[in-house]
Amino acid sequence: MEFQNILTQTEGAIQTITINRPKQLNALNKQTIEELSTAFKAAEANGSVRVIIVTGTGDKAFVAGADIKEFANFSVEQGAELAQKGQDTLFNLVERLKTPVIAAVNGFALGGGLELAMSAHIRICSSNAKMGLPEVSLGVIPGYGGTQRLPQLIGKGRANELVFSAQMIDGNRAEQIGLVNHCVEPEALMETANKLATKISRNSPSAIGFAIEAINAGFEAGTNGYDTEIRSFGKSFGTDDFKEGTTAFIEKRKPSFTGK
Ligand code: CAA
């Protein structure tokens, strides 16, 4: 598929999706959101992709936010629709993929950019990254899930401070407060993300998919995460991966998982 604002590259079991609007600091306009949605769905449907890395082109920005120029004249209804569509099309989609997504945050991750990184299952950033939810400085609030996912990751008090102050934090601070899993030097960012992706890709894709479902369930209103865990644990016993994993252990060899 031909994309205008993103690039995709697959090496072995790892697909890298790169947001490629460097002149606009990779800001998420409608088209970019749609292209990302299509690419994530295609990667999930491709049985040989086991981990997805999402990053931004260049060394300045991961994503500097939703495209402000696109929504500057929106009405109340259009604002609500922007948030609803964005959450449905991209942000909730990413969080609910069965294929794990690593965000490699290579610079500014602001507003919708940080929200995209927070939808990913794991975040790694470079030490020169600058992260924040500056929406209140524009007279709006985060609309792509930021008011929910930021407190989940760093706690309510810290999230309140970041949102109300519109302040940016650097990569090291983001690591200290648990906003990212690891902060590394810029030259090491993609290598670190790829190493982790490779490690993950050796494990059972079906079990990882069930784990994502169970972990997410604990954060969904009205869903009992423990019940989801019990169901998913049970379902995993019906997979080829379970047979392969346990047989390989008993036969003292490395497993070869199919994801089935
Ligand atoms: N939307 C649209 N265009 C953006 C953008 C954004 N979020 N962020 C940067 N750009 C554009 C700039 O307008 C500029 O374009 P032109 O050259 O055509 O004028 C280009 O990218 C380069 O940006 P700057 O000249 O501003 O670069 P800088 O180095 O001086 O500053 C920055 C970098 C601090 C990141 C600054 O660009 C900035 O503050 N960007 C906006 C960040 C922001 O507020 N993000 C939140 C968006 S709202 C949102 O995301 C809502 C939601 O939750 C749904």
PDB file of N, CA and C in Angstrom, residues 2-3 36 39 54-55 75 86 102 110 118 161 182 190 210 222 227-228 242-243 251:
ATOM      1  N   GLU A   2       0.425   2.270  -0.776  1.00  0.00           N
ATOM      2  CA  GLU A   2       1.173   3.541  -0.883  1.00  0.00           C
ATOM      3  C   GLU A   2       0.734   4.496   0.226  1.00  0.00           C
ATOM      4  N   PHE A   3       1.689   4.951   1.030  1.00  0.00           N
ATOM      5  CA  PHE A   3       1.358   5.951   2.050  1.00  0.00           C
ATOM      6  C   PHE A   3       2.072   7.255   1.721  1.00  0.00           C
ATOM      7  N   LEU A  36      -1.845   5.573   9.594  1.00  0.00           N
ATOM      8  CA  LEU A  36      -1.315   4.782  10.719  1.00  0.00           C
ATOM      9  C   LEU A  36      -2.279   3.648  11.057  1.00  0.00           C
ATOM     10  N   ALA A  39      -1.927   0.932   8.542  1.00  0.00           N
ATOM     11  CA  ALA A  39      -0.655   0.209   8.674  1.00  0.00           C
ATOM     12  C   ALA A  39      -0.655  -0.706   9.900  1.00  0.00           C
ATOM     13  N   VAL A  54       6.963   1.868  16.558  1.00  0.00           N
ATOM     14  CA  VAL A  54       6.495   3.112  15.931  1.00  0.00           C
ATOM     15  C   VAL A  54       7.434   4.235  16.356  1.00  0.00           C
ATOM     16  N   THR A  55       7.854   5.025  15.370  1.00  0.00           N
ATOM     17  CA  THR A  55       8.790   6.113  15.656  1.00  0.00           C
ATOM     18  C   THR A  55       8.513   7.275  14.701  1.00  0.00           C
ATOM     19  N   SER A  75     -15.824  23.567  15.667  1.00  0.00           N
ATOM     20  CA  SER A  75     -16.919  23.850  16.612  1.00  0.00           C
ATOM     21  C   SER A  75     -16.881  22.805  17.731  1.00  0.00           C
ATOM     22  N   GLY A  86     -10.505   9.902  16.405  1.00  0.00           N
ATOM     23  CA  GLY A  86      -9.086   9.604  16.643  1.00  0.00           C
ATOM     24  C   GLY A  86      -8.927   8.426  17.590  1.00  0.00           C
ATOM     25  N   ILE A 102       5.959  -1.146  20.388  1.00  0.00           N
ATOM     26  CA  ILE A 102       6.952  -0.375  21.139  1.00  0.00           C
ATOM     27  C   ILE A 102       7.027   1.001  20.503  1.00  0.00           C
ATOM     28  N   LEU A 110       4.499  15.365  22.053  1.00  0.00           N
ATOM     29  CA  LEU A 110       3.626  16.331  22.724  1.00  0.00           C
ATOM     30  C   LEU A 110       2.180  16.059  22.346  1.00  0.00           C
ATOM     31  N   MET A 118       1.689   6.643  24.536  1.00  0.00           N
ATOM     32  CA  MET A 118       1.055   6.008  25.701  1.00  0.00           C
ATOM     33  C   MET A 118       0.080   4.899  25.297  1.00  0.00           C
ATOM     34  N   GLU A 161      -0.216  17.526  37.504  1.00  0.00           N
ATOM     35  CA  GLU A 161       0.810  18.570  37.389  1.00  0.00           C
ATOM     36  C   GLU A 161       1.244  18.764  35.935  1.00  0.00           C
ATOM     37  N   HIS A 182      12.468   2.796  29.299  1.00  0.00           N
ATOM     38  CA  HIS A 182      13.911   3.009  29.245  1.00  0.00           C
ATOM     39  C   HIS A 182      14.193   4.325  28.539  1.00  0.00           C
ATOM     40  N   MET A 190      17.120   3.140  18.381  1.00  0.00           N
ATOM     41  CA  MET A 190      16.506   2.111  17.527  1.00  0.00           C
ATOM     42  C   MET A 190      17.102   0.735  17.815  1.00  0.00           C
ATOM     43  N   PHE A 210      -3.003 -12.809  24.496  1.00  0.00           N
ATOM     44  CA  PHE A 210      -3.886 -13.020  25.655  1.00  0.00           C
ATOM     45  C   PHE A 210      -3.440 -12.135  26.835  1.00  0.00           C
ATOM     46  N   GLY A 222     -15.947  -1.450  34.171  1.00  0.00           N
ATOM     47  CA  GLY A 222     -16.975  -2.476  34.013  1.00  0.00           C
ATOM     48  C   GLY A 222     -16.428  -3.851  33.658  1.00  0.00           C
ATOM     49  N   ASP A 227     -11.132 -11.879  36.019  1.00  0.00           N
ATOM     50  CA  ASP A 227     -11.966 -12.821  35.249  1.00  0.00           C
ATOM     51  C   ASP A 227     -11.414 -12.996  33.832  1.00  0.00           C
ATOM     52  N   THR A 228     -11.009 -11.874  33.222  1.00  0.00           N
ATOM     53  CA  THR A 228     -10.432 -11.958  31.872  1.00  0.00           C
ATOM     54  C   THR A 228      -9.173 -12.820  31.913  1.00  0.00           C
ATOM     55  N   PHE A 242       0.943 -23.395  23.104  1.00  0.00           N
ATOM     56  CA  PHE A 242       1.038 -24.001  24.438  1.00  0.00           C
ATOM     57  C   PHE A 242       1.664 -25.395  24.339  1.00  0.00           C
ATOM     58  N   LYS A 243       1.182 -26.155  23.335  1.00  0.00           N
ATOM     59  CA  LYS A 243       1.730 -27.519  23.164  1.00  0.00           C
ATOM     60  C   LYS A 243       3.220 -27.420  22.859  1.00  0.00           C
ATOM     61  N   GLU A 251      11.455 -31.393  26.346  1.00  0.00           N
ATOM     62  CA  GLU A 251      12.499 -31.967  25.470  1.00  0.00           C
ATOM     63  C   GLU A 251      13.816 -31.187  25.534  1.00  0.00           C
TER      64      GLU A 251
END
